[in-house]
CSV table of C-alpha atoms in Angstrom, one decimal:
chain,number,residue,atom,x,y,z
G,22,UNK,CA,22.2,15.1,21.6
G,23,UNK,CA,21.6,19.0,21.8
G,24,UNK,CA,24.3,21.3,20.9
G,25,UNK,CA,25.1,24.5,22.0
G,26,UNK,CA,25.4,27.3,19.3
G,27,UNK,CA,26.0,30.7,20.4
G,28,UNK,CA,24.3,33.5,18.1
G,29,UNK,CA,26.0,36.6,18.4
G,30,UNK,CA,27.1,39.8,17.0
G,31,UNK,CA,30.3,40.3,19.3
G,32,UNK,CA,31.5,38.4,22.1
G,33,UNK,CA,33.3,41.5,24.1
G,34,UNK,CA,29.8,42.2,26.2
G,35,UNK,CA,31.3,42.2,29.5
G,36,UNK,CA,32.7,44.8,31.5
G,37,UNK,CA,35.9,44.3,33.2
G,38,UNK,CA,37.1,46.7,36.2
G,39,UNK,CA,39.3,49.3,33.5
G,40,UNK,CA,36.8,51.7,34.0
G,41,UNK,CA,34.1,53.9,31.8
G,42,UNK,CA,35.1,53.6,28.5
G,43,UNK,CA,35.0,49.9,28.6
G,44,UNK,CA,31.2,50.3,29.9
G,45,UNK,CA,30.2,52.9,27.6
G,46,UNK,CA,31.7,50.9,24.9
G,47,UNK,CA,29.0,47.9,26.2
G,48,UNK,CA,26.1,50.0,26.4
G,49,UNK,CA,26.5,51.1,22.8
G,50,UNK,CA,27.0,47.1,22.0
G,51,UNK,CA,23.8,46.5,23.6
G,52,UNK,CA,22.1,49.0,21.4
G,53,UNK,CA,22.3,47.0,18.4
G,54,UNK,CA,21.6,43.9,20.0
G,55,UNK,CA,17.2,43.3,19.4
G,56,UNK,CA,14.5,43.1,21.3
G,57,UNK,CA,13.7,39.4,22.2
G,58,UNK,CA,9.6,38.8,22.6
G,59,UNK,CA,8.8,34.8,23.6
G,60,UNK,CA,5.5,34.1,22.5
G,61,UNK,CA,4.0,35.0,19.4
G,62,UNK,CA,0.2,35.4,20.5
G,63,UNK,CA,-2.3,38.2,20.4
G,64,UNK,CA,0.3,40.4,23.1
G,65,UNK,CA,3.8,39.3,21.2
G,66,UNK,CA,2.7,40.1,18.0
G,67,UNK,CA,1.4,43.4,18.9
G,68,UNK,CA,4.7,44.6,20.2
G,69,UNK,CA,5.7,42.8,17.2
G,70,UNK,CA,4.2,45.7,15.4
G,71,UNK,CA,5.0,48.5,18.0
G,72,UNK,CA,8.2,48.0,17.4
G,73,UNK,CA,7.6,47.6,13.7
G,74,UNK,CA,5.9,51.4,14.3
G,75,UNK,CA,9.7,52.6,16.0
G,76,UNK,CA,11.8,51.1,13.7
G,77,UNK,CA,13.3,48.6,16.3
G,78,UNK,CA,15.1,45.6,15.6
G,79,UNK,CA,13.3,42.2,17.2
G,80,UNK,CA,13.5,38.5,16.9
G,81,UNK,CA,9.9,36.3,17.8
G,82,UNK,CA,9.9,33.4,19.4
G,83,UNK,CA,7.7,30.9,19.3
G,84,UNK,CA,7.8,27.4,20.7
G,85,UNK,CA,4.9,26.0,18.6
G,86,UNK,CA,5.1,24.9,15.0
G,87,UNK,CA,2.7,28.3,14.4
G,88,UNK,CA,1.5,31.4,15.5
G,89,UNK,CA,-0.6,31.2,18.4
G,90,UNK,CA,-0.6,27.7,19.2
G,91,UNK,CA,-2.0,27.8,22.3
G,92,UNK,CA,-4.6,30.1,21.1
G,93,UNK,CA,-5.4,27.0,18.2
G,94,UNK,CA,-5.5,24.5,21.3
G,95,UNK,CA,-8.6,26.3,22.5
G,96,UNK,CA,-9.2,27.9,18.5
G,97,UNK,CA,-13.1,26.4,19.0
G,98,UNK,CA,-14.1,28.7,22.2
G,99,UNK,CA,-16.0,31.4,21.2
G,100,UNK,CA,-14.6,34.9,22.9
G,101,UNK,CA,-16.8,37.5,24.8
G,102,UNK,CA,-14.7,40.3,23.6
G,103,UNK,CA,-16.0,41.9,20.1
G,104,UNK,CA,-13.3,41.9,17.7
G,105,UNK,CA,-12.8,45.9,18.3
G,106,UNK,CA,-11.1,44.9,21.6
G,107,UNK,CA,-9.3,42.6,19.8
G,108,UNK,CA,-7.3,43.9,17.3
G,109,UNK,CA,-4.4,46.0,17.8
G,110,UNK,CA,-4.1,49.7,16.9
G,111,UNK,CA,-0.2,49.5,15.1
G,112,UNK,CA,-1.2,45.9,14.4
G,113,UNK,CA,-3.8,47.3,12.4
G,114,UNK,CA,-2.0,50.3,10.4
G,115,UNK,CA,-0.1,47.8,9.6
G,116,UNK,CA,-2.6,45.5,8.2
G,117,UNK,CA,-4.4,48.3,6.7
G,118,UNK,CA,-1.7,48.7,4.1
G,119,UNK,CA,-1.8,45.3,2.7
G,120,UNK,CA,-5.3,43.4,1.2
G,121,UNK,CA,-6.2,42.4,4.8
G,122,UNK,CA,-10.2,42.2,5.2
G,123,UNK,CA,-11.0,43.4,9.0
G,124,UNK,CA,-13.4,41.9,10.3
G,125,UNK,CA,-17.1,42.7,11.4
G,126,UNK,CA,-15.7,44.7,14.6
G,127,UNK,CA,-19.3,43.9,17.0
G,128,UNK,CA,-19.3,40.4,15.9
G,129,UNK,CA,-17.2,37.9,18.2
G,130,UNK,CA,-14.4,35.8,17.1
G,131,UNK,CA,-13.8,32.2,17.9
G,132,UNK,CA,-10.0,31.2,18.9
G,133,UNK,CA,-9.6,30.1,15.5
G,134,UNK,CA,-11.1,33.2,14.2
G,135,UNK,CA,-8.6,35.6,15.7
G,136,UNK,CA,-5.8,33.5,14.7
G,137,UNK,CA,-6.8,33.0,10.9
G,138,UNK,CA,-8.2,35.9,10.3
G,139,UNK,CA,-6.3,38.4,12.2
G,140,UNK,CA,-2.9,37.3,13.6
G,141,UNK,CA,-1.9,34.8,10.8
G,142,UNK,CA,-2.6,37.9,8.4
G,143,UNK,CA,-0.5,40.2,10.5
G,144,UNK,CA,2.3,37.3,10.7
G,145,UNK,CA,2.9,36.9,7.2
G,146,UNK,CA,3.4,40.6,6.8
G,147,UNK,CA,7.4,41.6,5.5
G,148,UNK,CA,8.0,44.3,8.1
G,149,UNK,CA,7.6,40.7,10.6
G,150,UNK,CA,7.7,37.2,9.5
G,151,UNK,CA,11.4,37.4,9.0
G,152,UNK,CA,11.7,38.2,12.5
G,153,UNK,CA,9.3,35.2,13.6
G,154,UNK,CA,11.1,32.0,14.5
G,155,UNK,CA,9.3,29.0,15.3
G,156,UNK,CA,9.6,25.0,17.1
G,157,UNK,CA,11.7,28.0,19.2
G,158,UNK,CA,11.7,26.6,23.0
G,159,UNK,CA,13.4,29.5,25.3
G,160,UNK,CA,14.4,27.3,28.3
G,161,UNK,CA,16.1,29.9,30.1
G,162,UNK,CA,16.9,33.7,30.4
G,163,UNK,CA,20.4,35.5,31.7
G,164,UNK,CA,22.7,38.1,31.6
G,165,UNK,CA,26.0,37.8,29.6
G,166,UNK,CA,28.5,35.7,32.3
G,167,UNK,CA,26.1,37.0,35.2
G,168,UNK,CA,24.1,34.6,37.1
G,169,UNK,CA,21.3,36.2,39.8
G,170,UNK,CA,23.5,36.7,42.4
G,171,UNK,CA,26.2,39.2,40.4
G,172,UNK,CA,25.4,42.2,40.8
G,173,UNK,CA,28.3,44.0,39.2
G,174,UNK,CA,27.6,46.0,35.8
G,175,UNK,CA,24.8,44.0,35.6
G,176,UNK,CA,22.8,46.5,33.4
G,177,UNK,CA,25.4,46.7,31.4
G,178,UNK,CA,24.9,43.0,30.0
G,179,UNK,CA,23.3,42.0,27.2
G,180,UNK,CA,20.5,39.3,28.1
G,181,UNK,CA,21.2,35.8,26.6
G,182,UNK,CA,18.2,33.3,25.8
G,183,UNK,CA,18.6,29.9,25.8
G,184,UNK,CA,16.1,28.5,23.0
G,185,UNK,CA,16.3,25.0,22.1
G,186,UNK,CA,15.5,25.1,18.4
G,187,UNK,CA,15.6,21.1,16.8
G,188,UNK,CA,18.3,19.6,18.4
G,189,UNK,CA,20.4,22.4,19.1
G,190,UNK,CA,20.4,25.0,21.8
G,191,UNK,CA,21.0,28.4,20.5
G,192,UNK,CA,22.0,31.4,22.2
G,193,UNK,CA,20.5,34.8,21.2
G,194,UNK,CA,21.6,37.8,22.9
G,195,UNK,CA,20.0,40.8,23.3
G,196,UNK,CA,19.2,44.3,24.6
G,197,UNK,CA,15.5,44.0,26.3
G,198,UNK,CA,13.4,40.7,26.4
G,199,UNK,CA,9.4,41.1,26.9
G,200,UNK,CA,8.1,37.8,27.9
G,201,UNK,CA,4.5,36.9,26.6
G,202,UNK,CA,4.5,33.3,27.1
G,203,UNK,CA,1.2,33.5,29.4
G,204,UNK,CA,-0.3,30.8,31.5
G,205,UNK,CA,-1.6,28.5,29.0
G,206,UNK,CA,0.0,24.4,29.5
G,207,UNK,CA,0.0,25.2,33.4
G,208,UNK,CA,-3.8,24.5,34.6
G,209,UNK,CA,-4.7,24.5,38.4
G,210,UNK,CA,-5.7,21.3,39.7
G,211,UNK,CA,-8.9,20.3,40.9
G,212,UNK,CA,-7.6,20.7,44.7
G,213,UNK,CA,-9.1,23.8,45.9
G,214,UNK,CA,-6.1,24.6,48.0
G,215,UNK,CA,-4.0,24.5,44.9
G,216,UNK,CA,-1.6,21.4,45.4
G,217,UNK,CA,-1.0,19.4,43.2
G,218,UNK,CA,-1.0,15.4,44.6
G,219,UNK,CA,-0.3,12.6,43.0
G,220,UNK,CA,-3.7,11.1,42.8
G,221,UNK,CA,-4.6,13.5,40.4
G,222,UNK,CA,-1.8,13.1,37.8
G,223,UNK,CA,-1.9,9.0,38.0
G,224,UNK,CA,-6.2,9.9,36.5
G,225,UNK,CA,-4.4,11.6,34.1
G,226,UNK,CA,-6.1,9.7,30.9
G,227,UNK,CA,-9.7,10.4,33.0
G,228,UNK,CA,-9.1,13.9,32.9
G,229,UNK,CA,-9.0,17.6,30.9
G,230,UNK,CA,-7.9,20.7,31.9
G,231,UNK,CA,-9.7,23.3,30.2
G,232,UNK,CA,-12.7,23.8,28.0
G,233,UNK,CA,-11.9,20.6,25.4
G,234,UNK,CA,-13.6,20.3,21.9
G,235,UNK,CA,-16.6,17.8,23.3
G,236,UNK,CA,-17.9,16.9,19.2
G,237,UNK,CA,-14.4,16.0,17.8
G,238,UNK,CA,-14.2,13.9,21.6
G,239,UNK,CA,-18.0,12.3,21.6
G,240,UNK,CA,-17.0,9.1,22.6
G,241,UNK,CA,-14.7,9.8,25.0
G,242,UNK,CA,-17.9,11.7,26.9
G,243,UNK,CA,-21.2,10.0,25.3
G,244,UNK,CA,-22.9,7.4,27.7
G,245,UNK,CA,-20.4,8.9,31.0
G,246,UNK,CA,-20.9,10.4,34.2
G,247,UNK,CA,-18.6,12.9,33.9
G,248,UNK,CA,-18.1,15.9,36.7
G,249,UNK,CA,-17.1,19.7,35.5
G,250,UNK,CA,-15.3,21.4,38.1
G,251,UNK,CA,-15.0,25.8,38.3
G,252,UNK,CA,-17.6,27.9,38.8
G,253,UNK,CA,-16.9,30.5,35.9
G,254,UNK,CA,-17.3,30.8,31.9
G,255,UNK,CA,-15.4,28.2,31.5
G,256,UNK,CA,-17.1,25.6,33.7
G,257,UNK,CA,-20.2,27.2,31.3
G,258,UNK,CA,-19.0,26.8,28.3
G,259,UNK,CA,-17.7,22.8,28.9
G,260,UNK,CA,-21.3,22.0,30.3
G,261,UNK,CA,-23.1,24.0,27.0
G,262,UNK,CA,-21.4,21.9,24.6
G,263,UNK,CA,-22.0,18.3,27.3
G,264,UNK,CA,-25.3,19.2,27.4
G,265,UNK,CA,-25.4,19.0,23.6
G,266,UNK,CA,-23.6,15.8,23.3
G,267,UNK,CA,-26.7,14.5,26.7
G,268,UNK,CA,-29.5,15.7,23.9
G,269,UNK,CA,-28.1,12.8,22.0
G,270,UNK,CA,-27.2,10.2,24.8
G,271,UNK,CA,-29.5,11.0,27.4
G,272,UNK,CA,-28.0,8.5,29.7
G,273,UNK,CA,-24.9,10.9,29.6
G,274,UNK,CA,-24.8,12.2,33.4
G,275,UNK,CA,-23.4,15.8,34.1
G,276,UNK,CA,-22.2,17.2,37.3
G,277,UNK,CA,-21.1,20.7,38.3
G,278,UNK,CA,-19.3,20.9,41.2
G,279,UNK,CA,-18.1,24.3,42.6
G,280,UNK,CA,-17.3,26.7,45.6
G,281,UNK,CA,-20.0,29.5,45.5
G,282,UNK,CA,-22.3,29.6,47.8
G,283,UNK,CA,-25.2,29.4,45.6
G,284,UNK,CA,-25.5,28.0,41.8
G,285,UNK,CA,-26.9,31.6,41.1
G,286,UNK,CA,-24.3,33.6,41.5
G,287,UNK,CA,-22.3,31.2,38.3
G,288,UNK,CA,-25.1,32.6,35.5
G,289,UNK,CA,-24.0,36.1,35.8
G,290,UNK,CA,-26.7,39.2,34.2
G,291,UNK,CA,-28.3,36.8,32.0
G,292,UNK,CA,-31.0,39.2,30.2
G,293,UNK,CA,-29.1,42.6,31.9
G,294,UNK,CA,-25.5,40.9,30.6
G,295,UNK,CA,-24.3,43.8,28.5
G,296,UNK,CA,-22.7,41.2,26.5
G,297,UNK,CA,-25.8,39.6,24.9
G,298,UNK,CA,-23.6,36.1,24.1
G,299,UNK,CA,-22.5,36.4,27.5
G,300,UNK,CA,-25.6,36.3,29.2
G,301,UNK,CA,-27.5,33.9,27.0
G,302,UNK,CA,-25.0,31.3,28.4
G,303,UNK,CA,-26.5,32.1,32.0
G,304,UNK,CA,-30.4,31.9,30.7
G,305,UNK,CA,-29.4,28.6,29.1
G,306,UNK,CA,-27.3,27.7,32.4
G,307,UNK,CA,-30.2,28.4,34.4
G,308,UNK,CA,-32.7,26.1,32.2
G,309,UNK,CA,-30.6,23.1,32.3
G,310,UNK,CA,-30.2,23.3,35.9
G,311,UNK,CA,-34.0,23.9,36.4
G,312,UNK,CA,-35.1,20.8,34.0
G,313,UNK,CA,-32.5,18.5,36.6
G,314,UNK,CA,-30.5,18.0,32.9
G,315,UNK,CA,-27.3,19.3,35.2
G,316,UNK,CA,-26.9,18.1,38.7
G,317,UNK,CA,-25.3,21.0,40.9
G,318,UNK,CA,-22.7,20.5,44.0
G,319,UNK,CA,-21.9,23.4,46.1
G,320,UNK,CA,-20.4,25.0,47.5
G,321,UNK,CA,-18.3,22.0,47.5
G,322,UNK,CA,-14.6,22.0,48.1
G,323,UNK,CA,-12.5,19.6,46.9
G,324,UNK,CA,-9.3,17.9,48.7
G,325,UNK,CA,-8.9,15.1,46.5
G,326,UNK,CA,-9.3,12.7,44.0
G,327,UNK,CA,-9.2,9.1,43.6
G,328,UNK,CA,-9.4,6.2,41.6
G,329,UNK,CA,-11.4,3.4,42.6
G,330,UNK,CA,-13.1,1.4,40.4
G,331,UNK,CA,-14.3,5.0,39.0
G,332,UNK,CA,-12.8,8.2,39.8
G,333,UNK,CA,-14.4,8.7,43.6
G,334,UNK,CA,-14.3,13.2,44.1
G,335,UNK,CA,-13.4,13.9,48.4
G,336,UNK,CA,-14.6,17.5,49.6
G,337,UNK,CA,-16.8,19.0,52.3
G,338,UNK,CA,-19.8,20.3,51.8
G,339,UNK,CA,-21.3,23.1,54.6
G,340,UNK,CA,-18.8,21.3,56.8
G,341,UNK,CA,-18.9,18.3,56.2
G,342,UNK,CA,-16.6,15.4,54.4
G,343,UNK,CA,-18.6,13.8,51.4
G,344,UNK,CA,-17.7,11.6,48.7
G,345,UNK,CA,-18.6,11.9,45.6
G,346,UNK,CA,-18.7,8.5,43.5
G,347,UNK,CA,-19.3,7.3,39.8
G,348,UNK,CA,-17.2,9.4,37.8
G,349,UNK,CA,-15.9,8.5,34.5
G,350,UNK,CA,-14.6,12.0,33.3
G,351,UNK,CA,-13.4,15.0,35.3
G,352,UNK,CA,-13.0,18.1,33.0
G,353,UNK,CA,-11.1,20.8,35.0
G,354,UNK,CA,-12.1,24.3,34.5
G,355,UNK,CA,-10.1,26.0,37.4
G,356,UNK,CA,-7.8,28.7,35.2
G,357,UNK,CA,-3.9,28.9,35.5
G,358,UNK,CA,-1.0,29.5,37.0
G,359,UNK,CA,2.1,31.7,35.1
G,360,UNK,CA,5.6,29.7,34.7
G,361,UNK,CA,8.3,31.2,35.9
G,362,UNK,CA,11.0,28.5,35.1
G,363,UNK,CA,12.4,30.8,32.3
G,364,UNK,CA,13.0,33.3,34.6
G,365,UNK,CA,15.1,31.9,37.5
G,366,UNK,CA,18.2,33.8,36.7
G,367,UNK,CA,16.7,37.1,36.5
G,368,UNK,CA,16.1,39.5,39.4
G,369,UNK,CA,12.1,39.7,39.7
G,370,UNK,CA,9.5,41.6,41.7
G,371,UNK,CA,6.4,39.3,42.1
G,372,UNK,CA,3.1,39.4,44.2
G,373,UNK,CA,3.1,36.5,46.9
G,374,UNK,CA,-1.0,36.2,46.3
G,375,UNK,CA,-1.7,36.3,42.7
G,376,UNK,CA,1.7,36.0,41.4
G,377,UNK,CA,1.7,38.6,38.9
G,378,UNK,CA,3.8,41.5,38.4
G,379,UNK,CA,3.9,43.3,42.4
G,380,UNK,CA,3.0,46.1,41.3
G,381,UNK,CA,0.2,45.6,39.2
G,382,UNK,CA,-1.7,43.2,42.0
G,383,UNK,CA,-3.8,45.5,43.3
G,384,UNK,CA,-5.1,46.7,40.1
G,385,UNK,CA,-6.1,43.5,39.4
G,386,UNK,CA,-6.8,41.5,42.7
G,387,UNK,CA,-10.3,39.7,41.3
G,388,UNK,CA,-11.5,40.4,45.1
G,389,UNK,CA,-12.1,43.7,44.0
G,390,UNK,CA,-12.2,44.2,40.1
G,391,UNK,CA,-13.3,42.7,36.9
G,392,UNK,CA,-11.6,42.4,33.7
G,393,UNK,CA,-13.5,45.8,32.6
G,394,UNK,CA,-13.0,47.8,36.1
G,395,UNK,CA,-8.9,47.0,35.2
G,396,UNK,CA,-7.6,50.3,34.7
G,397,UNK,CA,-4.8,50.7,31.4
G,398,UNK,CA,-1.1,50.6,32.6
G,399,UNK,CA,2.2,50.6,31.7
G,400,UNK,CA,5.4,50.1,31.6
G,401,UNK,CA,6.0,51.7,34.7
G,402,UNK,CA,3.9,49.4,36.7
G,403,UNK,CA,5.2,46.2,34.8
G,404,UNK,CA,8.7,47.5,35.6
G,405,UNK,CA,10.8,44.4,37.2
G,406,UNK,CA,14.4,45.1,39.2
G,407,UNK,CA,15.6,43.6,36.2
G,408,UNK,CA,15.7,46.5,33.6
G,409,UNK,CA,14.7,46.2,30.2
G,410,UNK,CA,13.3,42.4,31.4
G,411,UNK,CA,9.3,42.9,31.3
G,412,UNK,CA,6.4,40.3,31.9
G,413,UNK,CA,3.7,41.4,29.5
G,414,UNK,CA,-0.1,39.6,28.9
G,415,UNK,CA,-1.7,37.0,30.9
G,416,UNK,CA,1.5,35.8,31.9
G,417,UNK,CA,1.8,39.8,33.9
G,418,UNK,CA,-1.8,38.7,36.0
G,419,UNK,CA,-0.7,35.8,37.6
G,420,UNK,CA,-3.5,33.7,38.9
G,421,UNK,CA,-5.4,36.7,38.6
G,422,UNK,CA,-8.3,36.1,36.0
G,423,UNK,CA,-9.2,39.8,35.2
G,424,UNK,CA,-6.8,40.1,31.9
G,425,UNK,CA,-7.8,41.9,28.8
G,426,UNK,CA,-6.8,41.3,25.1
G,427,UNK,CA,-6.9,45.4,24.6
G,428,UNK,CA,-5.4,45.7,28.1
G,429,UNK,CA,-2.7,43.7,27.6
G,430,UNK,CA,-2.2,45.7,24.0
G,431,UNK,CA,-1.6,49.1,25.5
G,432,UNK,CA,1.2,47.3,28.0
G,433,UNK,CA,3.3,46.4,24.7
G,434,UNK,CA,2.8,49.8,23.0
G,435,UNK,CA,3.9,51.5,26.1
G,436,UNK,CA,7.1,49.0,26.6
G,437,UNK,CA,7.8,49.6,22.9
G,438,UNK,CA,7.6,53.4,23.7
G,439,UNK,CA,9.9,53.0,26.4
G,440,UNK,CA,12.6,50.8,25.1
G,441,UNK,CA,12.9,53.0,22.0
G,442,UNK,CA,13.6,56.0,24.2
G,443,UNK,CA,10.1,57.6,24.4
G,444,UNK,CA,9.6,58.0,27.8
G,445,UNK,CA,6.8,60.8,27.7
G,446,UNK,CA,4.4,58.4,24.8
G,447,UNK,CA,5.7,55.3,27.5
G,448,UNK,CA,4.0,57.3,30.1
G,449,UNK,CA,0.9,57.7,28.1
G,450,UNK,CA,-2.7,56.1,28.5
G,451,UNK,CA,-4.0,55.2,25.3
G,452,UNK,CA,-7.1,53.3,26.4
G,453,UNK,CA,-9.9,54.0,27.5
G,454,UNK,CA,-12.4,50.9,28.9
G,455,UNK,CA,-16.2,50.4,29.5
G,456,UNK,CA,-16.6,48.6,33.3
G,457,UNK,CA,-18.7,46.2,31.5
G,458,UNK,CA,-19.1,44.2,28.8
G,459,UNK,CA,-15.7,43.1,27.0
G,460,UNK,CA,-14.8,39.9,29.4
G,461,UNK,CA,-16.1,37.0,30.6
G,462,UNK,CA,-15.9,36.6,34.7
G,463,UNK,CA,-18.9,37.6,36.6
G,464,UNK,CA,-19.3,41.2,37.1
G,465,UNK,CA,-22.5,39.9,40.0
G,466,UNK,CA,-20.2,38.1,42.0
G,467,UNK,CA,-16.8,39.9,41.6
G,468,UNK,CA,-15.0,37.4,44.2
G,469,UNK,CA,-14.7,34.8,40.9
G,470,UNK,CA,-13.0,32.4,42.5
G,471,UNK,CA,-10.6,29.2,40.5
G,472,UNK,CA,-13.8,26.4,41.9
């Protein structure tokens, strides 16, 4: 049974009707509370580094049993952007005062390398490590003595963060909150309308979402008929790993299902790609499709998946209904979506289409932008109706696949400057990106649909 513990510095932070003196006292009290960062991934740790730089107190909460727990789950995957775009400026300055060895900035890390060579040394710094709380799952955020409906003196109330830690629920008070929880673990379904159906849920034992580690699960996929659903580079990475397995077990059948008008749209720049590693993926995929190693079904719009003797995939192609049959396993690479459950008692402005921060939506619209063409943005764009609460990183982009780590670093640089009272620094833009060569989406086909 969970118990409730309140971690607080003072119990007198609610405003009464007695006047301005009490409100001013509350404001002074709130200044003594820490800033709470939720999520110890690259963006959350970058926020911590900037707060260290500005001598601000903070608590960094991570639901997993190690920092960057979500990245560890896809640690075998190679990023598309080289190290130079993945190391935060403030973090680098702190690390350079230690014996840290900077990676070759032109090489491209895996997820595991990102953690082990950069994020773990950063989290181990004396200025940051004592402020990290692992195995700390945030279940809700609200204002002191206020739910979403209450307006009176709301901005003067501290934040209350409810955290599951072991068998206890602890409550942490904060003067500001930075939500850097990302979107990992909340995937889109195979169904191209985005609706989760029970038919798909009951097939959970035969469906993986994201990029599975094929080599570690070869017995699951060898000699099976596998559908890979999705038209982006995650699907390509998955198919290339399966193709290696197919070389060892030629009876393994691979079917690539997507909504693009033609498979050529998925290959990207190939030889012309600004990132050689990314271009090589398109070249290899082209070869596998041309030689018949991978069957392509496109444009196919999935309406549901069904359990029969095997798995059947129901959808339409060129306006006609079709059922694809006989699958043993499905791998869905249809992207992720944000989960706002912990934010439900806060006043948010969220775009109705992208589910991103509302003011950010026109800048990141995947119908218009790749992640290389999203201009740098900061505190003012990310500001919410709930004062001093910010959603940053991949979660700030909602369902849009155009997020770039370096852009997230600029977000938290600006926000931490603002929260530290340096409004001038928060309004500066300190990031310039090239328009190609740093992100993982198809720059030729900017529609980049999820399936």
